[in-house]
PDB file of C-alpha atoms and ligand atoms in Angstrom:
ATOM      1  CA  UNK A 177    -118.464 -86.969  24.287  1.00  0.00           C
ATOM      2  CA  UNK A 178    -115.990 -85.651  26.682  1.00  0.00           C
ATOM      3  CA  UNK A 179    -118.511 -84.197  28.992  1.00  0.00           C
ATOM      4  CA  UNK A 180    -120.180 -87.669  29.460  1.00  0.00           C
ATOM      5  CA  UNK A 181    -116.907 -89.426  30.446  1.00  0.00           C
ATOM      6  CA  UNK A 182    -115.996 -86.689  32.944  1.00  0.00           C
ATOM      7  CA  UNK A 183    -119.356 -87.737  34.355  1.00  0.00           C
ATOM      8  CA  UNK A 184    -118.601 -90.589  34.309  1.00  0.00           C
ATOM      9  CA  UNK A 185    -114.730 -90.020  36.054  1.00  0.00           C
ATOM     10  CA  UNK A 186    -116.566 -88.166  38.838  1.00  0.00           C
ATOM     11  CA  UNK A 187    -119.309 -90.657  39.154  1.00  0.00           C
ATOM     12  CA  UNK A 188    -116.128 -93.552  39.952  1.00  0.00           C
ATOM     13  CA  UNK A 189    -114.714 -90.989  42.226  1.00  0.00           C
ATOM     14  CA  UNK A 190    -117.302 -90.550  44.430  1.00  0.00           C
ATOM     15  CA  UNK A 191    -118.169 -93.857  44.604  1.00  0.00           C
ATOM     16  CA  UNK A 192    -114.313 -95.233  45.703  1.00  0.00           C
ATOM     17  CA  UNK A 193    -113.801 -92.145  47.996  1.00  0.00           C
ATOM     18  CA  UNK A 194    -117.519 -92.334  50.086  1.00  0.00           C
ATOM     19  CA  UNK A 195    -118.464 -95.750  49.137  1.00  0.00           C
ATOM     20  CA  UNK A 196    -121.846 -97.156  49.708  1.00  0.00           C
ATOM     21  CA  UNK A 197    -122.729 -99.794  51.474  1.00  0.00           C
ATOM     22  CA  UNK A 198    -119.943-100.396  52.922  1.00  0.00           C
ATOM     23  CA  UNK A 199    -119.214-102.601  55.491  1.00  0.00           C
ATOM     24  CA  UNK A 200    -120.267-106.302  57.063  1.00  0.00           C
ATOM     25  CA  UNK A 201    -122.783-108.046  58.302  1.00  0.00           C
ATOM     26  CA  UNK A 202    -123.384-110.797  60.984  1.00  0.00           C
ATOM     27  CA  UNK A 203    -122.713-114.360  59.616  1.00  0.00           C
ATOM     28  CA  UNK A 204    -124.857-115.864  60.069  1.00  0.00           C
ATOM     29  CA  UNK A 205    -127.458-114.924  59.815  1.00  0.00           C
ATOM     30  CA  UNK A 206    -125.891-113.107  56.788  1.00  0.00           C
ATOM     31  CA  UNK A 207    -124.385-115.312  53.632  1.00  0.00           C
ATOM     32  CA  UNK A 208    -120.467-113.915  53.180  1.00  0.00           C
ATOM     33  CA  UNK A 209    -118.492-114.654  49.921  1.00  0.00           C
ATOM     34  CA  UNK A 210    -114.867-113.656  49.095  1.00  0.00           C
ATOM     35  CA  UNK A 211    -113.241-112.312  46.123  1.00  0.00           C
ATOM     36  CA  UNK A 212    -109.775-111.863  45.311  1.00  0.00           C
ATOM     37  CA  UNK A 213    -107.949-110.971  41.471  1.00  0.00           C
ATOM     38  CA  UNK A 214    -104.892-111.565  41.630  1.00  0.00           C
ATOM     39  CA  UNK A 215    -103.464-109.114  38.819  1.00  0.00           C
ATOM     40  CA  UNK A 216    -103.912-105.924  40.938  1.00  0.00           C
ATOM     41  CA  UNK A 217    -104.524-107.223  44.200  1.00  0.00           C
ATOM     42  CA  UNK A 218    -108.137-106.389  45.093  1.00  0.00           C
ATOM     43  CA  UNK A 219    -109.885-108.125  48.073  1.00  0.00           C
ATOM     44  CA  UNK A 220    -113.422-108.155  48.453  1.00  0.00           C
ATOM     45  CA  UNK A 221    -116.003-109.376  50.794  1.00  0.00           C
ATOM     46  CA  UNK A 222    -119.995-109.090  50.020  1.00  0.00           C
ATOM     47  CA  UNK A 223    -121.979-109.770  52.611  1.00  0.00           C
ATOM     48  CA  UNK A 224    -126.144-110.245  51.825  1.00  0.00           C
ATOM     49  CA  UNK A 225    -129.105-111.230  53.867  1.00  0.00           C
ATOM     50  CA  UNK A 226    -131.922-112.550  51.899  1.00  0.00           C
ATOM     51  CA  UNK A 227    -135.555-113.294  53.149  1.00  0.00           C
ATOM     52  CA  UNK A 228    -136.420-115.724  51.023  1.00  0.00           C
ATOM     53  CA  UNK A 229    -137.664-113.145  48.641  1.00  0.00           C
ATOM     54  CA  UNK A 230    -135.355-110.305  48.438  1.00  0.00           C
ATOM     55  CA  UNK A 231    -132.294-109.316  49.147  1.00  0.00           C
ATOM     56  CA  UNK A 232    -133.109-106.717  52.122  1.00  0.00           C
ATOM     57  CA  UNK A 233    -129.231-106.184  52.393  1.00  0.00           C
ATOM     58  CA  UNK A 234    -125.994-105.940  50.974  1.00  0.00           C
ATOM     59  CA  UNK A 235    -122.763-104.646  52.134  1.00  0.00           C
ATOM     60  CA  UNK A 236    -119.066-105.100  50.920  1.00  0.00           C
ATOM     61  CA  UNK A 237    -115.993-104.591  52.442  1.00  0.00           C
ATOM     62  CA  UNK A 238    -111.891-105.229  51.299  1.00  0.00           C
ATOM     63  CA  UNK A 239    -109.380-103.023  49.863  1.00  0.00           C
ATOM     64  CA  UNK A 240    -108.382-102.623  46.071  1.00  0.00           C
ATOM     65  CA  UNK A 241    -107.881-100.126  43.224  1.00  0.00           C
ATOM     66  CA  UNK A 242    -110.652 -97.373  42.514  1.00  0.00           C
ATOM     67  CA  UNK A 243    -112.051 -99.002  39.913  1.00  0.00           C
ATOM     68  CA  UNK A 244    -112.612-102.504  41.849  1.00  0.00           C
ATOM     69  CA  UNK A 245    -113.784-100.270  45.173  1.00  0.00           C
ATOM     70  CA  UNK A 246    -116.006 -98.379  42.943  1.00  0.00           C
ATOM     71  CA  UNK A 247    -117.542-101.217  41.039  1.00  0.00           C
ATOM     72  CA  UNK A 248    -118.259-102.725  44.468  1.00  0.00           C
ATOM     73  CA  UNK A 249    -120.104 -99.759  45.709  1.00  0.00           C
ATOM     74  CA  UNK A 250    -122.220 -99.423  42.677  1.00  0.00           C
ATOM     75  CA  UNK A 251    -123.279-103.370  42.404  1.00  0.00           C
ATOM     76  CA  UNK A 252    -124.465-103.372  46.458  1.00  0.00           C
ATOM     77  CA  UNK A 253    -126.891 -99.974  45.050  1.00  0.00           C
ATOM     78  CA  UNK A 254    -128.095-101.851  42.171  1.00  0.00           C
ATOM     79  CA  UNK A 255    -129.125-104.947  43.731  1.00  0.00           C
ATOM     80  CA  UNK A 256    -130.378-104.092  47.263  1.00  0.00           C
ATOM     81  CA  UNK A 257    -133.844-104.259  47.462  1.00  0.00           C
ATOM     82  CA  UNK A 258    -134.194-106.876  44.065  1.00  0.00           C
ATOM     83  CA  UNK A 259    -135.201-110.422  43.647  1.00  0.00           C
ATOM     84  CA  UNK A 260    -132.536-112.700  42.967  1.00  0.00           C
ATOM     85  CA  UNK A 261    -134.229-112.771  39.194  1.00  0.00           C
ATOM     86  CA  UNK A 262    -133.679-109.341  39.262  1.00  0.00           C
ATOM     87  CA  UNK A 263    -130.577-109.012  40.327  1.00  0.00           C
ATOM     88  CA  UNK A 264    -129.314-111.938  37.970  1.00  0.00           C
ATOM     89  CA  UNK A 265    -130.679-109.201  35.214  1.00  0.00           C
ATOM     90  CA  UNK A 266    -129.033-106.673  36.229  1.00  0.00           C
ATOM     91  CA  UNK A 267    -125.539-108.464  36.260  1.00  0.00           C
ATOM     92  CA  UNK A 268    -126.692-109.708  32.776  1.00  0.00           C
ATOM     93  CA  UNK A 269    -126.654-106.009  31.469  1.00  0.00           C
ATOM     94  CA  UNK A 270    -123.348-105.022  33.397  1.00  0.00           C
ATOM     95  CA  UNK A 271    -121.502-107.869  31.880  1.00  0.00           C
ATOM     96  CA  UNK A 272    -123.184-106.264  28.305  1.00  0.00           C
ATOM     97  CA  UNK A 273    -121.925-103.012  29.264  1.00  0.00           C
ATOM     98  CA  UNK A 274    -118.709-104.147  29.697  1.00  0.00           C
ATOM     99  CA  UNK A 275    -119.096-106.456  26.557  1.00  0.00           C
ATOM    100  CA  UNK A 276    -118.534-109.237  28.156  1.00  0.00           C
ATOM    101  CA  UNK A 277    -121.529-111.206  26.987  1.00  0.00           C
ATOM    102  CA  UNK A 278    -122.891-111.128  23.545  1.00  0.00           C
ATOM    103  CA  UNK A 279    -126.416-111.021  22.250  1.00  0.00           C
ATOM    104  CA  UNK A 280    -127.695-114.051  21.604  1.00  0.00           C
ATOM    105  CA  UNK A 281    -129.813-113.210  18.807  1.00  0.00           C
ATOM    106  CA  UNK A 282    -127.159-111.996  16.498  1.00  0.00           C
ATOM    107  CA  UNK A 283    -129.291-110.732  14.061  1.00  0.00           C
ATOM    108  CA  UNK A 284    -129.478-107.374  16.297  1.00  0.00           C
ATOM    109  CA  UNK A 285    -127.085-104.936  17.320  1.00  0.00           C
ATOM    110  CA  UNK A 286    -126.397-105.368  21.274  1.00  0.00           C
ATOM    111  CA  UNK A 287    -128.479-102.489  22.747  1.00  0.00           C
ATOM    112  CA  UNK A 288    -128.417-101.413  26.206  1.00  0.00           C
ATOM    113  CA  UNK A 289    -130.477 -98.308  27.743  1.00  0.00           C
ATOM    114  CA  UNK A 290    -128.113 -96.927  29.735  1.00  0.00           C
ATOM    115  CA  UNK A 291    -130.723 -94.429  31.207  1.00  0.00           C
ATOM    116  CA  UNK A 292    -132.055 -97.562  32.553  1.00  0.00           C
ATOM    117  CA  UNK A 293    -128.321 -98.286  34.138  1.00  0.00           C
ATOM    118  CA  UNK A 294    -128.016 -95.073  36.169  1.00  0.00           C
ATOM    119  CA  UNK A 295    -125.119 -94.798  37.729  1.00  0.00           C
ATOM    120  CA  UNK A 296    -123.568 -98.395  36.040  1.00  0.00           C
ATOM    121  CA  UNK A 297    -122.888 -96.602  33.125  1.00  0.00           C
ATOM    122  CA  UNK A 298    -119.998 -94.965  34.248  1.00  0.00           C
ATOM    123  CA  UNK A 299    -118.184 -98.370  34.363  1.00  0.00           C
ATOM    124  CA  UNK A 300    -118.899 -98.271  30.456  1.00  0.00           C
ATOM    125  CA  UNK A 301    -115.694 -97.221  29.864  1.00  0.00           C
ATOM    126  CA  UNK A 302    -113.613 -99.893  31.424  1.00  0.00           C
ATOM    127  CA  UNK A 303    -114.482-101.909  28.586  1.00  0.00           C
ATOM    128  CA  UNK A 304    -111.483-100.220  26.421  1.00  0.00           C
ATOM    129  CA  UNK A 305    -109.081-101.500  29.357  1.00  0.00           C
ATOM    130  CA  UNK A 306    -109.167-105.130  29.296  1.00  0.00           C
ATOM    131  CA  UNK A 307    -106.471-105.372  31.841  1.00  0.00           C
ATOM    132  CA  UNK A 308    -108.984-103.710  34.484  1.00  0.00           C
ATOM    133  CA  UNK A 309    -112.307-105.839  33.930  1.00  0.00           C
ATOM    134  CA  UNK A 310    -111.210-107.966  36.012  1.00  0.00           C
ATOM    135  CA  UNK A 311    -111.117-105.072  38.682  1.00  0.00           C
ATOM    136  CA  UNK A 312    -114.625-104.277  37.764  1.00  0.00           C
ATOM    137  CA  UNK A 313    -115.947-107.591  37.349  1.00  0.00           C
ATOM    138  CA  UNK A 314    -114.378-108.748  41.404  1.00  0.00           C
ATOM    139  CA  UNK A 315    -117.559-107.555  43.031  1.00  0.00           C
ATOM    140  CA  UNK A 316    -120.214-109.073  40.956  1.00  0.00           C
ATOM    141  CA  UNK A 317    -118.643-112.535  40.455  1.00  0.00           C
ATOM    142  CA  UNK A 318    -118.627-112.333  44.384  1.00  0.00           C
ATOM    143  CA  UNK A 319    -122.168-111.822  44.613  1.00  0.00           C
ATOM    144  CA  UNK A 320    -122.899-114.222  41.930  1.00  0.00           C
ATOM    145  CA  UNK A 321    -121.760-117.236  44.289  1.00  0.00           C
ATOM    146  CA  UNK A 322    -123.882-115.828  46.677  1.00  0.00           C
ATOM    147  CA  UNK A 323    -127.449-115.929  44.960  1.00  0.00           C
ATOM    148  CA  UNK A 324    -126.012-119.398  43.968  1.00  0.00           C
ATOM    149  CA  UNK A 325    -125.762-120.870  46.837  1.00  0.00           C
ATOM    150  CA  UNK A 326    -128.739-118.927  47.954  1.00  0.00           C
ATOM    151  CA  UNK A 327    -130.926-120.722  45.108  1.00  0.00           C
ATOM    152  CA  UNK A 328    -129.345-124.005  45.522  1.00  0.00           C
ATOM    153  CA  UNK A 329    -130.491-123.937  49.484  1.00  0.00           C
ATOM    154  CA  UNK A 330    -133.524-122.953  48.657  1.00  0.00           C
ATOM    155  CA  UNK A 331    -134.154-125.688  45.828  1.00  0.00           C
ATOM    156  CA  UNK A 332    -132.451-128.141  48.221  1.00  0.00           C
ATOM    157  CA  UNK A 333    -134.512-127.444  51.235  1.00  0.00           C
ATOM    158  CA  UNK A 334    -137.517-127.993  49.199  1.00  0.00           C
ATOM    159  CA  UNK A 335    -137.899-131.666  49.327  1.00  0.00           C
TER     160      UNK A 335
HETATM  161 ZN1   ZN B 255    -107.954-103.431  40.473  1.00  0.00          ZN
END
């Protein structure tokens, strides 16, 4: 399948050199959280606003390796516009991609349509490099503490 992972070399390419979303937002009223791995030096910020509904927008911003700067610009495409159930999903099935998380029924073979992934999939192939998951990985753990202290304020503010 050489033809796929050249696809999937350009695809990571494009994405570090003209990266989407890129950028920061006013905070507040935007919710900022910061990301840093230590093994290859990658900095991230992801900045979200969040109506109460959906996350109407997401931009990063930081310096790192291609694969961290891609992953980055791929998440903030996959989540803007989603719930934060949504979102939460689609993390789920990036983390699967990159085999980080098993399926928890066992009794079947971990399947993932990556049709349904679009452009994600070409981040497939960091799982055969352990040492550069983290790299991958930066941006979404980021944006994970944001939808959790997004739901926690939310459940908070409640009563
Ligand atoms: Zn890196």
């Amino acid at each position: 399948m050489q033809g796929l992972e050249d696809l999937y070399r350009e695809i990571i390419l494009d994405h570090y050199k003209n990266p989407r979303n890129f950028g920061t937002l006013e905070v507040p009223p935007a919710h900022q959280a910061d990301g840093y791995n230590p093994l290859c030096g990658d900095e991230i910020s992801i900045y979200v606003n969040y109506d109460g509904e959906t996350i109407t927008e997401i931009k990063n911003a930081g310096q790192g390796c291609s694969i961290s700067r891609s992953s980055a610009s791929l998440m903030t495409n996959a989540v803007k516009g989603k719930t934060i159930a949504e979102a939460r999903e689609t993390i789920k099935t990036f983390k699967r991609l990159l085999l980080l998380e098993e399926d928890q029924r066992n009794s079947e073979p971990m399947e993932i349509d990556l049709r349904k992934l679009g452009e994600l999939a070409a981040l497939q192939g960091v799982s055969k490099f352990p040492a550069r998951i983290k790299c991958a990985t930066l941006a979404w753990n980021t944006f994970t503490q944001i939808i959790d202290e997004l739901e926690q304020n939310s459940s908070t503010s409640e009563g």
